[in-house]
Short mmCIF file of C-alpha atoms and ligand atoms in Angstrom, two decimals:
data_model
loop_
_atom_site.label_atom_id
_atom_site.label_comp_id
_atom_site.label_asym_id
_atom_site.label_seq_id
_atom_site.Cartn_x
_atom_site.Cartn_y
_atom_site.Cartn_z
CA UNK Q 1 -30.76 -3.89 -10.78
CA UNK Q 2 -31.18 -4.43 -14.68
CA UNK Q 3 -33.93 -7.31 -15.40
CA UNK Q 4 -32.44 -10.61 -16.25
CA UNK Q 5 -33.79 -10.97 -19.28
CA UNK Q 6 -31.33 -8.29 -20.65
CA UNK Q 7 -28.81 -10.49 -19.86
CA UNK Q 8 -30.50 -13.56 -21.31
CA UNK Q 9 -30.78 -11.87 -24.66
CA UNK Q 10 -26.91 -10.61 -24.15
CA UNK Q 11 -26.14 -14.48 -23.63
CA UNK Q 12 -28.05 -15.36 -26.59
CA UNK Q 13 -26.62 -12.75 -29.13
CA UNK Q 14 -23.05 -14.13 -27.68
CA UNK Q 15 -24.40 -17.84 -28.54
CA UNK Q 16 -25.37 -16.57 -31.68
CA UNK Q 17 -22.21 -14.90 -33.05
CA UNK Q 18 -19.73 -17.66 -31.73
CA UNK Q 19 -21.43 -20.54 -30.28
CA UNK Q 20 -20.59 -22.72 -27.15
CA UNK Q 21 -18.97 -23.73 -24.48
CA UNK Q 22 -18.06 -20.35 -23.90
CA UNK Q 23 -16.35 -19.75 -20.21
CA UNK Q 24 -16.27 -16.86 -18.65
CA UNK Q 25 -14.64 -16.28 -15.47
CA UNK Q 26 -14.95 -13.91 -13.11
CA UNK Q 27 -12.42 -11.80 -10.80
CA UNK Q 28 -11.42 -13.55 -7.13
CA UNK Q 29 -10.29 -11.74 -4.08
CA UNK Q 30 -6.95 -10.34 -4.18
CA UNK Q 31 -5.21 -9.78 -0.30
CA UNK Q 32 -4.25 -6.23 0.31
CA UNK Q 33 -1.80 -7.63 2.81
CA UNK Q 34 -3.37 -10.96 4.39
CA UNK Q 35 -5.97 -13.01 2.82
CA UNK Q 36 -8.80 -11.80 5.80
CA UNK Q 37 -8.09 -8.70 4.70
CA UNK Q 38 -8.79 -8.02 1.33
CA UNK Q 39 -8.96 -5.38 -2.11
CA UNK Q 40 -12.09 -3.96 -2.77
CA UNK Q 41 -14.08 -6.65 -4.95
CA UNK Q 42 -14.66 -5.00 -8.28
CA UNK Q 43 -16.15 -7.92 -10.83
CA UNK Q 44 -15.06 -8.68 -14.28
CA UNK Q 45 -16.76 -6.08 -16.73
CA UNK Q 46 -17.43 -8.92 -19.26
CA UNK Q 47 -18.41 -10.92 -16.83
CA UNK Q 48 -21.10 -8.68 -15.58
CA UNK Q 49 -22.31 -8.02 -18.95
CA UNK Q 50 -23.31 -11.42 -19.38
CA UNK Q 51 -24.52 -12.67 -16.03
CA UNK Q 52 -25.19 -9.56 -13.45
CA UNK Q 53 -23.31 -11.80 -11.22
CA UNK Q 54 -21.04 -9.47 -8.98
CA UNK Q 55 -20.19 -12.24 -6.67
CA UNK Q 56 -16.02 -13.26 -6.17
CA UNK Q 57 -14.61 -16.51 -8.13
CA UNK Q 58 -17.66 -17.07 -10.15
CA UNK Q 59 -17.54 -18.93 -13.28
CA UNK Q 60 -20.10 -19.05 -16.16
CA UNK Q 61 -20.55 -21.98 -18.63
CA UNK Q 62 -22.79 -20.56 -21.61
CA UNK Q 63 -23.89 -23.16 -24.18
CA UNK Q 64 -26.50 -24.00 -26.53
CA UNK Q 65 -29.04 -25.41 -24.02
CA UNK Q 66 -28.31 -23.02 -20.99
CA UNK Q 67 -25.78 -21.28 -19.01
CA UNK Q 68 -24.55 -22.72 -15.79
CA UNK Q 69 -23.25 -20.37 -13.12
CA UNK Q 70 -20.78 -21.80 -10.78
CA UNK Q 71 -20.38 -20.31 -6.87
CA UNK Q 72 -17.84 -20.92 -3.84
CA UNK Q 73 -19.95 -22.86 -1.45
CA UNK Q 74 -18.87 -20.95 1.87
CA UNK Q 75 -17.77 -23.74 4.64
CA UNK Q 76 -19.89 -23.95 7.10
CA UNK Q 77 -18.33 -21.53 10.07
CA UNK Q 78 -18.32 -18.43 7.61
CA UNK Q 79 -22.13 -17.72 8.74
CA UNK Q 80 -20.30 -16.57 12.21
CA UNK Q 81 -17.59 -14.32 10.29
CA UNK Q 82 -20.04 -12.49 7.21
CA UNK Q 83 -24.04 -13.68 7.88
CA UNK Q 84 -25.90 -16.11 5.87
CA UNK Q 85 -25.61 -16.29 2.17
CA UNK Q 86 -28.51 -16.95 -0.07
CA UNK Q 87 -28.62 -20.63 -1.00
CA UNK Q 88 -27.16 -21.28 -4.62
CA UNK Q 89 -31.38 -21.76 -5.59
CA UNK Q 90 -32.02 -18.43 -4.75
CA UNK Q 91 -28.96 -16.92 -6.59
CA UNK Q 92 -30.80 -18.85 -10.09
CA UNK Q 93 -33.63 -17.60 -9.42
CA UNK Q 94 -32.45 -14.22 -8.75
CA UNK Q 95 -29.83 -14.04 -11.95
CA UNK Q 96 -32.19 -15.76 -13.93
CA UNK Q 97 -29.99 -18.74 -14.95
CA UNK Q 98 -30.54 -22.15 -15.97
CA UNK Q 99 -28.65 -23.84 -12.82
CA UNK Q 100 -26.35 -22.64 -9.83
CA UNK Q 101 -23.78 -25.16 -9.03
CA UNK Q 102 -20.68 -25.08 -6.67
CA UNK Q 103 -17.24 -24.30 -8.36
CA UNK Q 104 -15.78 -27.58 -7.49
CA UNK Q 105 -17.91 -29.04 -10.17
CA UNK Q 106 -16.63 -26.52 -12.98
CA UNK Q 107 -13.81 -28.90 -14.02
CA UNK Q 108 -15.71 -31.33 -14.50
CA UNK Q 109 -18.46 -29.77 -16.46
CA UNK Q 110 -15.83 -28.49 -18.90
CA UNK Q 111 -13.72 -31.45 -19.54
CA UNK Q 112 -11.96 -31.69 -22.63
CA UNK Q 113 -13.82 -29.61 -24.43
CA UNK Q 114 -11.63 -26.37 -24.57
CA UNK Q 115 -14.38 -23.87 -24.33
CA UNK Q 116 -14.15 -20.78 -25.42
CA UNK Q 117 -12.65 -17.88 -23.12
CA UNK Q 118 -11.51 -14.46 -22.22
CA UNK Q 119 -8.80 -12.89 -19.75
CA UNK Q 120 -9.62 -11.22 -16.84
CA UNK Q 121 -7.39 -8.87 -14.28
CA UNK Q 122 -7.07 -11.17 -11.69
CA UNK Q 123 -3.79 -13.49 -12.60
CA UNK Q 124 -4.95 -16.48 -10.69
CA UNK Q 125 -8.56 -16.92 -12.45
CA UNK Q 126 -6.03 -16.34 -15.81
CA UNK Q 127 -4.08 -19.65 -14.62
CA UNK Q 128 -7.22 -21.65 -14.19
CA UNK Q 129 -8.90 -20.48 -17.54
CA UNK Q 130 -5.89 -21.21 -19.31
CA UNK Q 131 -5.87 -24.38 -17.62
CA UNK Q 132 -9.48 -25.21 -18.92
CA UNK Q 133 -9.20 -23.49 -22.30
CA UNK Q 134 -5.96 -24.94 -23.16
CA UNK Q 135 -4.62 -21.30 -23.81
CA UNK Q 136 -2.78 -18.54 -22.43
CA UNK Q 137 -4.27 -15.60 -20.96
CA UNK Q 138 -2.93 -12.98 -19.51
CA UNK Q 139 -4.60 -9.68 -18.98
CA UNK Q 140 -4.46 -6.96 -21.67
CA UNK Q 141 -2.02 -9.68 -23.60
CA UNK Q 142 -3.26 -12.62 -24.19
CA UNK Q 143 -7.31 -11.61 -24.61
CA UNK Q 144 -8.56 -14.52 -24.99
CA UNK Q 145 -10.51 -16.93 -28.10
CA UNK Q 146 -10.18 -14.02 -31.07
CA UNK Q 147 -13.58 -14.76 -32.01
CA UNK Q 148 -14.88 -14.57 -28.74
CA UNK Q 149 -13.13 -11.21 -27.99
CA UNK Q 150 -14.31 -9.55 -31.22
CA UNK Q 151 -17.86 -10.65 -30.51
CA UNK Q 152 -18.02 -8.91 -26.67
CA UNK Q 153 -16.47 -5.81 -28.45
CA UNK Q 154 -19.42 -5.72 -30.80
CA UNK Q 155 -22.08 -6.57 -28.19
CA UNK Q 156 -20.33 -3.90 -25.53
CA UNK Q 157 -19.68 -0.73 -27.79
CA UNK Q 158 -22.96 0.26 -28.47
CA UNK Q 159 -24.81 0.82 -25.46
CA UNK Q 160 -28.32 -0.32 -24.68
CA UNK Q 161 -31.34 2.11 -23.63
CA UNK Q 162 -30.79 0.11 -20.47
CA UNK Q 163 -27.49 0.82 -19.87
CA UNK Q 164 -27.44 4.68 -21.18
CA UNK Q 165 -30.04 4.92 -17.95
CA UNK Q 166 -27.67 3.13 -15.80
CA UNK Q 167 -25.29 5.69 -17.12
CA UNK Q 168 -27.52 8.88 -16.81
CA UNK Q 169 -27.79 7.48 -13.14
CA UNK Q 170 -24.09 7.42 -12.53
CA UNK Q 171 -24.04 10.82 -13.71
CA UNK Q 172 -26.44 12.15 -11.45
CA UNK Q 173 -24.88 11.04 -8.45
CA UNK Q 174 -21.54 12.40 -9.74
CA UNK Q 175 -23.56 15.78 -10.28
CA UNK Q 176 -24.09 16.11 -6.84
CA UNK Q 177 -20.31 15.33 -5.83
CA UNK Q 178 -19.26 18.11 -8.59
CA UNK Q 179 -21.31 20.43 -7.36
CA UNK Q 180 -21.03 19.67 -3.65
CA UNK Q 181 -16.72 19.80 -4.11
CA UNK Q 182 -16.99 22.91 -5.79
CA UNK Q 183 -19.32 24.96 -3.76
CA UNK Q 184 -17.13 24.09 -1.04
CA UNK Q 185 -13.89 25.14 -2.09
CA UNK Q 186 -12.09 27.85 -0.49
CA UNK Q 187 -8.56 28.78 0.33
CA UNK Q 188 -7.25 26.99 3.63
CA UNK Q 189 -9.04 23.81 3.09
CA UNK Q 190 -7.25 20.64 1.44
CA UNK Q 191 -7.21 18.44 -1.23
CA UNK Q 192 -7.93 15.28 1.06
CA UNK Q 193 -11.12 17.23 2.50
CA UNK Q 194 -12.64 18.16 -0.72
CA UNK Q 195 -11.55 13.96 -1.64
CA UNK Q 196 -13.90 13.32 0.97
CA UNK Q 197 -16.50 15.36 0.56
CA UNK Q 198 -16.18 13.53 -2.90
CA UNK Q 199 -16.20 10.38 -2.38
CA UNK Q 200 -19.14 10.87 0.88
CA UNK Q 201 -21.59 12.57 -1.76
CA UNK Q 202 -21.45 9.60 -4.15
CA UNK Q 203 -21.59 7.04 -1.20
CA UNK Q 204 -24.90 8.51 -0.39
CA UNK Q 205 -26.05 8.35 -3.85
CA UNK Q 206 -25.25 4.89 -3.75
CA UNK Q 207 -21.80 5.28 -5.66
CA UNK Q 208 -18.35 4.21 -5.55
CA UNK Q 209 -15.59 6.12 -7.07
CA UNK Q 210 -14.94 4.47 -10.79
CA UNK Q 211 -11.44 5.16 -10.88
CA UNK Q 212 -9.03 6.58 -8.47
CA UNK Q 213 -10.30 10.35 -7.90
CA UNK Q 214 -7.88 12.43 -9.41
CA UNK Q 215 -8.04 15.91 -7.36
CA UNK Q 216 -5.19 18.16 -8.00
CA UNK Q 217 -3.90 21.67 -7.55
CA UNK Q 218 -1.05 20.00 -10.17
CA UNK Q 219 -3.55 19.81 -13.08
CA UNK Q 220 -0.22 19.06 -15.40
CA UNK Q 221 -0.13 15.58 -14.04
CA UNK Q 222 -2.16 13.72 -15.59
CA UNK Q 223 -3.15 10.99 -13.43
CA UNK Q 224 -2.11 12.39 -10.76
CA UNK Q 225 -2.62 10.25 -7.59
CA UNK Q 226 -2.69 11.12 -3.80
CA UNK Q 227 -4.21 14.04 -2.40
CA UNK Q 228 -1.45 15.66 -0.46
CA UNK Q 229 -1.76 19.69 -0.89
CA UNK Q 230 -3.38 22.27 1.00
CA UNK Q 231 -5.55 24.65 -1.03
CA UNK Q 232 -3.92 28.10 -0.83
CA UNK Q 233 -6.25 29.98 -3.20
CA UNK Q 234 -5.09 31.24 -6.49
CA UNK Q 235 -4.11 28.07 -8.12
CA UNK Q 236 -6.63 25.99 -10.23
CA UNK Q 237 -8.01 22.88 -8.97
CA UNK Q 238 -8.99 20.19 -11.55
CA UNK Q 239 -10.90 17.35 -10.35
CA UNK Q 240 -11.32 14.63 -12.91
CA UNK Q 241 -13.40 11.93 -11.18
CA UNK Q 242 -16.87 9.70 -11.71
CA UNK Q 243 -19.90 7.73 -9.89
CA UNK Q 244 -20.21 4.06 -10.18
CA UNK Q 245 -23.69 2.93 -9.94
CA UNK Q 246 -24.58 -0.86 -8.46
CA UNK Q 247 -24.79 -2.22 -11.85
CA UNK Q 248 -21.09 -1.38 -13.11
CA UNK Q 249 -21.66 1.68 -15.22
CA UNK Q 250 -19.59 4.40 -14.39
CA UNK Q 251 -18.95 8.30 -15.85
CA UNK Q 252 -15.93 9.83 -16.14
CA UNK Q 253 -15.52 13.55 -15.85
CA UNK Q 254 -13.71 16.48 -15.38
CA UNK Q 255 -14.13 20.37 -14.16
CA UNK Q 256 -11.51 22.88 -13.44
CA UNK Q 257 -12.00 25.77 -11.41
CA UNK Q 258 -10.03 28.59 -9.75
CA UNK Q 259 -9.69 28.30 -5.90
CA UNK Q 260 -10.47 31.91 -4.68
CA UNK Q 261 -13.77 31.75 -6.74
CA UNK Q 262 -12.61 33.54 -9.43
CA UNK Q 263 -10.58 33.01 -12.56
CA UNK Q 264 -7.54 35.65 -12.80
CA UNK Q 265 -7.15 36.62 -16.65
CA UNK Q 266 -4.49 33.96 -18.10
CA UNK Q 267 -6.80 31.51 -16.18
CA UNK Q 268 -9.51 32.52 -17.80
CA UNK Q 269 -7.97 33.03 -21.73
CA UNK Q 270 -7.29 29.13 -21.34
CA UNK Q 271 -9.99 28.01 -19.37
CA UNK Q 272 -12.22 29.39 -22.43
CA UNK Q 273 -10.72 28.15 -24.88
CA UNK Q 274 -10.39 24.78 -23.07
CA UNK Q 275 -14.04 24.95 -23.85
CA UNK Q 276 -14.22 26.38 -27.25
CA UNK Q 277 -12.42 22.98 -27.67
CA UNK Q 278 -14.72 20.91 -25.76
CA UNK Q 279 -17.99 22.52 -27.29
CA UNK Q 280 -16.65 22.70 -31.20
CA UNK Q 281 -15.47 18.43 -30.64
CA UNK Q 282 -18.82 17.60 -29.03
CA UNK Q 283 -20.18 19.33 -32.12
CA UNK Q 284 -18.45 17.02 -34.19
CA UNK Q 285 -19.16 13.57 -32.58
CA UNK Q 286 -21.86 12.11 -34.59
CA UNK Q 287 -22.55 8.67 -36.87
CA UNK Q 288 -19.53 7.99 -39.42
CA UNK Q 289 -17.00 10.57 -38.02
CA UNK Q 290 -13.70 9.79 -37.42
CA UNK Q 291 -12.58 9.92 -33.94
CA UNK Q 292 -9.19 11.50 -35.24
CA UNK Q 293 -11.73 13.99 -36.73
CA UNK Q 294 -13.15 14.73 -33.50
CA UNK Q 295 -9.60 14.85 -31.57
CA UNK Q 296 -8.29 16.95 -34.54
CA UNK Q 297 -11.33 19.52 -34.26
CA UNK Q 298 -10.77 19.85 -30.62
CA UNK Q 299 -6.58 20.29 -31.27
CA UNK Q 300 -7.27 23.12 -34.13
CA UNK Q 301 -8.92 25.28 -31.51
CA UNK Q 302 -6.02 24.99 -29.42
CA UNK Q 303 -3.60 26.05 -31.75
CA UNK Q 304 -4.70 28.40 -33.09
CA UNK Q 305 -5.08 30.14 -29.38
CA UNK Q 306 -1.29 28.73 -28.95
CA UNK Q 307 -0.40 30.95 -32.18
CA UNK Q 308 -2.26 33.76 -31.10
CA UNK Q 309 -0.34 33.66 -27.69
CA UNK Q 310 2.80 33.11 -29.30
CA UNK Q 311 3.61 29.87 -27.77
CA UNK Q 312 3.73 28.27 -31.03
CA UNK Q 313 5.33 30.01 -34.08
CA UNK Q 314 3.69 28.12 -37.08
CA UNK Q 315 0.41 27.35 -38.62
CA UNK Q 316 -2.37 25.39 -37.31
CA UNK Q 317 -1.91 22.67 -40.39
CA UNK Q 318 2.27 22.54 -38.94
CA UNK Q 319 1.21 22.58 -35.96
CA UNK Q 320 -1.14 19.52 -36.55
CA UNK Q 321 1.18 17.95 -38.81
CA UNK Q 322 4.27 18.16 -36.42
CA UNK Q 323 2.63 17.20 -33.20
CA UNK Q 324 3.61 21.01 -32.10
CA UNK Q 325 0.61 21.49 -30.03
CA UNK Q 326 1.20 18.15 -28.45
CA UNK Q 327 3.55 19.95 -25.80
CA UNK Q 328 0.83 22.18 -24.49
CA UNK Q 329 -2.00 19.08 -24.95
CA UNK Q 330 -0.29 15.76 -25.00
CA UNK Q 331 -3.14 13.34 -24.71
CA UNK Q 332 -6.20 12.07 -27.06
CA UNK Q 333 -9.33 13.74 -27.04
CA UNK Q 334 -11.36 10.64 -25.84
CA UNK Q 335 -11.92 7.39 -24.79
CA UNK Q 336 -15.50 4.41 -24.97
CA UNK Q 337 -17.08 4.75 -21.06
CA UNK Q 338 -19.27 2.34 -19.92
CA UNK Q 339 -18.78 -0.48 -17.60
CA UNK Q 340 -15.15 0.54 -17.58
CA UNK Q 341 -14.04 4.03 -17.46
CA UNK Q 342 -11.86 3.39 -20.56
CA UNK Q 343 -14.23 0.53 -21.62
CA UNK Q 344 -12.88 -2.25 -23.01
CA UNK Q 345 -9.53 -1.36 -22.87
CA UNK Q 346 -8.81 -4.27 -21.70
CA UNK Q 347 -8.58 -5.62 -25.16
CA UNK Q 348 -5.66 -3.26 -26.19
CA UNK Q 349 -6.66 -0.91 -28.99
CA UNK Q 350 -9.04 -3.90 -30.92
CA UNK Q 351 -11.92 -2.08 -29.78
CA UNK Q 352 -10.45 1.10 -30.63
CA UNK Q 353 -8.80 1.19 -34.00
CA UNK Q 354 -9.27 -0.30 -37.11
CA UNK Q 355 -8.00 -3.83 -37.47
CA UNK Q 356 -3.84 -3.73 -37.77
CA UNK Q 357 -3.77 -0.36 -37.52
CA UNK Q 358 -1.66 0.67 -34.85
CA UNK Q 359 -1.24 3.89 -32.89
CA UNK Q 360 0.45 7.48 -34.57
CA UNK Q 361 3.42 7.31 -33.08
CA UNK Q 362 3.88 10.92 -33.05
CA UNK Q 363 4.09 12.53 -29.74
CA UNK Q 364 1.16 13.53 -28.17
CA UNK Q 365 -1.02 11.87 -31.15
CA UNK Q 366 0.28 8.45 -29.33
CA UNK Q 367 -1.99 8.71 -26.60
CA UNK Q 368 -5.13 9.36 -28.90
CA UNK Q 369 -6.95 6.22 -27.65
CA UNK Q 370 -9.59 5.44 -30.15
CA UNK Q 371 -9.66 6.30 -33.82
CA UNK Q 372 -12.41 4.80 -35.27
CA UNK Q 373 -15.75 6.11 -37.30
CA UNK Q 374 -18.36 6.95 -34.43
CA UNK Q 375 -21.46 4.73 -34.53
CA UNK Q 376 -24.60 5.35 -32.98
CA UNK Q 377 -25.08 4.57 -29.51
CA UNK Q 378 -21.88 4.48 -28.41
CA UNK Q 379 -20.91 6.51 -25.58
CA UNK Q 380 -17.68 8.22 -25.45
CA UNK Q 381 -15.41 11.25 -23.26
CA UNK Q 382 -14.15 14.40 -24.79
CA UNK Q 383 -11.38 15.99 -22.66
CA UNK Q 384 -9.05 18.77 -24.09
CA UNK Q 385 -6.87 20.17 -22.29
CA UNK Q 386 -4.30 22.90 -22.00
CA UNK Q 387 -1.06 21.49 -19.62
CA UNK Q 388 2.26 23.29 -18.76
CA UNK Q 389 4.49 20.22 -17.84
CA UNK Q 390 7.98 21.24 -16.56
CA UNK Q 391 9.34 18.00 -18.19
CA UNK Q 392 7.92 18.50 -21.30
CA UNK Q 393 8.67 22.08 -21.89
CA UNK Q 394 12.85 20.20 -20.65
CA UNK Q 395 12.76 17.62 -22.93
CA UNK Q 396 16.33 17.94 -25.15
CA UNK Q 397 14.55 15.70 -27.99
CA UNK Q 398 11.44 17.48 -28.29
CA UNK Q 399 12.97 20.64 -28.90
CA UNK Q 400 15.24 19.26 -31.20
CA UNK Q 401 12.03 17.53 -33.33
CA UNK Q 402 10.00 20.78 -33.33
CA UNK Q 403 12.48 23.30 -33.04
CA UNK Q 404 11.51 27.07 -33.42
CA UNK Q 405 7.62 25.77 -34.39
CA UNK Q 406 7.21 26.15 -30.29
CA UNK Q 407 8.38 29.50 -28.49
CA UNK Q 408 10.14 27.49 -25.54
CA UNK Q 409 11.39 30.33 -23.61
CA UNK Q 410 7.93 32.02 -23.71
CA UNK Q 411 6.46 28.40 -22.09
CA UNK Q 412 8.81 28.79 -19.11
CA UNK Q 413 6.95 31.64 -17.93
CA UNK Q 414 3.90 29.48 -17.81
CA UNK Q 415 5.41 26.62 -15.86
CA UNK Q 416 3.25 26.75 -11.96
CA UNK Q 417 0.18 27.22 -14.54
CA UNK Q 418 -0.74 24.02 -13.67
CA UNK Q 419 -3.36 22.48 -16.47
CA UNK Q 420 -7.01 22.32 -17.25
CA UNK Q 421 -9.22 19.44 -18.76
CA UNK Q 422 -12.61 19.97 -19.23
CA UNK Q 423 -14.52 16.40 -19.78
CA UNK Q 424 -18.18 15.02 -20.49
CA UNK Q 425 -19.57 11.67 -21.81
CA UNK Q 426 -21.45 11.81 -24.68
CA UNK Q 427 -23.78 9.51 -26.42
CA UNK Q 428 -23.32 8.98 -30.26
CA UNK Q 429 -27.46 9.75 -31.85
CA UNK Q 430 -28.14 10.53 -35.26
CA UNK Q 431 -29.19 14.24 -33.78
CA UNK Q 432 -26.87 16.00 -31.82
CA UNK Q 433 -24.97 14.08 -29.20
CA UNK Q 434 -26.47 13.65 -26.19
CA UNK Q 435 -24.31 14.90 -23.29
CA UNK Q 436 -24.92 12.64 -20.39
CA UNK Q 437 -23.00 14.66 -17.78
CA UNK Q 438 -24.57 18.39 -18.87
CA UNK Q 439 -25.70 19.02 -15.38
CA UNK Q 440 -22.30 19.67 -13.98
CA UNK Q 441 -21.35 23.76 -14.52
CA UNK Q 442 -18.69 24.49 -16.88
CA UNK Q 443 -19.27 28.38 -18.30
CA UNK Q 444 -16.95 30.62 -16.56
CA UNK Q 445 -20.27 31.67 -15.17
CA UNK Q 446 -22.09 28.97 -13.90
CA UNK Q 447 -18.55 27.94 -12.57
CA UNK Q 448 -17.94 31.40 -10.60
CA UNK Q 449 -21.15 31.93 -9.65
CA UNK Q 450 -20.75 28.33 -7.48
CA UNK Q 451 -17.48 28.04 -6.18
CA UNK Q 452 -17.08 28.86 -2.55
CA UNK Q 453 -20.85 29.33 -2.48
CA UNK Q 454 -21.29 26.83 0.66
CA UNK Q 455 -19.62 25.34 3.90
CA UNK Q 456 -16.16 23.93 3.51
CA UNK Q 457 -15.68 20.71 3.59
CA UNK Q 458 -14.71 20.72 7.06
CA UNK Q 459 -17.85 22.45 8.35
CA UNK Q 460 -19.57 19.90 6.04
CA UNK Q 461 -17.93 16.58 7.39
CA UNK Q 462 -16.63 17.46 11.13
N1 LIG J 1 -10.19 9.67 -15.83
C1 LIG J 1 -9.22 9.24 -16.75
C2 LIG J 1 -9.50 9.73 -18.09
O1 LIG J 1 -10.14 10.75 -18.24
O2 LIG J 1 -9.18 9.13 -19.08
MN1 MN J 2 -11.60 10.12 -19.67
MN1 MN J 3 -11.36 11.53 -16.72
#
């Protein structure tokens, strides 16, 4: 629990930048097939920020001479169904607002005075904002008041002592997970038992996954969802997944490791340079630095180990001027983390890129999702990779774009590779940058020396 005065002063720096009536809504309950049977409730990011107030269809009036939280008043019978809930008194007291009142009075409160507001995911709380606001919103389209959204991008990208804790937290718990999945690999288990194992060792920290776990023997897809195969031993399993504390914050990270415990050699050669990629980018992240300068660090490594093993037949400039090593590595370097795993993204690229500047549109470059100089306090991933994607390595107009600059025949003896990402959060200082989520192995050693060291999963859960 962070102390309400941290969200006072939030409220007041907001006040201060834009001025009120600003309205913020929160997220509702969405059904996952009837409405007694609902989505996990995951609040508004934004709307956390501001209030701490993790409760469904809440509202928030901020102005001048306080901010007004508005609550569902349960009807009376719902004590039977989900217990007594704290009266609307002891919610003021407890977020530290000015006054609690019931939602029905919200309309009211606002009137005609077309406050200031944002978007949020949930489409119905969208209808009623643009309702009282007098504006569209839509999610990740229609943002919200301009003002208003480049004022929470301010306040959110730098991240508070408070909430670098919150996110040193999240990464302890998801130290544990790493360490617990990985000791207990072994051939003949499965991808939905080490899930488990997963997902139980940050429930006992007090966690809940951040984003949908992504735990693969298919490291080449990306996001790749489900956990459907059996662990045979001799592939690589990459599991790119992060702790979500109480509070909101969440990490996001990634390990890759070879299932029998040991790294044959072409899993090694790219596993190392993976992170001779990782380690020379994190070098780079520091006050004033272009995030293209930190993505383009972490891409020279990788071609030149591309050249060297004759996947790509150019230099490293081509190769960084075409987009070559964009077949092998066809995603951006990094992302902001914080109450969102790509925080504020939400808001398109505005937090991301300078204004009117709008993504490189050349392939693999595309998906570089923030390009702007690094300022202190901000926290943000680093996650190269090295991917074999059958599609890619098939795809008629990428060969025609690049041509002979990529050896494509040599790539189809790497297809069943699979892919490795290697991925920490780090925090931007005017020292070196402070790597929030050290604790989790990566050398070949540390990462040898622990997997298969323990129980499986299924001696561990059954
Ligand atoms: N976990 C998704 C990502 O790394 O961006
Ligand atoms: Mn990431
Ligand atoms: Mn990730």
């Amino acid at each position: 629990m962070l102390s309400t005065d941290v969200f006072r002063a939030r409220r007041e720096r907001l006040l201060a930048r834009v001025g009120g009536p600003i309205l913020l809504l929160g997220n509702g309950v969405r059904a996952r097939n009837l409405p007694m049977n609902a989505l996990p409730f995951r609040q508004d990011s934004t709307f956390l920020y501001f209030t701490g107030c993790d409760e469904p269809d809440a509202a928030a009036l901020i102005e001048e001479d306080g901010t007004t939280l508005f609550l569902p008043v349960p009807p009376p019978d719902d004590v039977l169904w989900h217990g007594p809930t704290p009266s609307l008194d002891d919610r003021r007291e407890a977020l530290g607002l000015d006054a609690v009142l019931p939602v029905e009075r919200l309309e009211d409160r606002v009137g005609q005075r077309a406050p200031k507001t944002l978007a949020v995911a949930d489409p119905a709380r969208n209808a009623l904002g643009s309702r009282l606001a007098g504006r569209p919103l839509a999610y990740a389209r229609e943002h919200g008041d301009p003002e208003l959204v480049s004022a929470v991008i301010d306040l959110r990208r730098p991240k508070g002592p408070e909430e670098i804790a919150e996110l040193r937290r999240a990464a302890r718990a998801t130290a544990a997970a790493f360490n617990a999945v990985m000791s207990a690999t072994h051939p003949g288990t499965h991808e939905r038992a080490l899930a488990s194992l997963f997902h139980g060792v940050l429930a006992l920290h007090g966690c809940v996954p951040g984003y949908g776990t992504i735990l693969t023997v298919h490291g080449e897809v990306l996001h790749s969802r489900g956990h459907v195969n059996p662990i045979e031993g001799g592939e690589l399993l990459l599991l790119d997944g992060g702790g979500e504390v109480d509070t909101g914050y969440t990490v996001d990270v990634t390990r890759t490791w070879p299932t029998s415990g040991r790294f044959d050699a072409r899993q090694r050669a790219v596993y190392e340079v993976v992170l001779e990629s990782q380690l020379a980018a994190i070098a780079a992240v520091k006050p004033g630095v272009r995030y293209r300068e930190v993505h383009d660090t972490a891409c020279r490594v990788l071609a030149r180990w591309l050249i060297d093993e004759g996947l790509l037949r150019c230099s490293v400039d081509e190769a960084l001027q075409t987009g070559a090593h964009g077949v092998f590595y066809p995603h951006g370097t990094g992302h902001h983390l914080g109450l969102d795993v790509h925080d504020l993204e939400n808001f398109g690229d505005l937090p991301s890129y300078p204004p009117g500047q709008g993504r490189p549109s050349q392939f693999g470059t595309q998906n570089l999702r923030l390009d702007l100089p690094l300022e202190r306090d901000w926290v943000v991933t680093i996650e190269p990779g090295i991917y074999f994607v059958p599609a890619i390595l098939a795809d008629q107009s990428l060969r025609e774009s690049l041509g002979d600059r990529v050896d494509w025949d040599k790539a189809q003896d790497w297809i069943g590779f699979g892919g490795i990402r290697i991925e920490d959060d780090v925090c931007v200082t005017d020292m070196d940058p402070e790597v929030l989520t050290s604790a989790i192995p990566k050398s070949v050693e540390a990462v040898e020396a622990l997997v298969g060291s323990g129980p499986t999963p299924e001696e561990r859960l059954c």
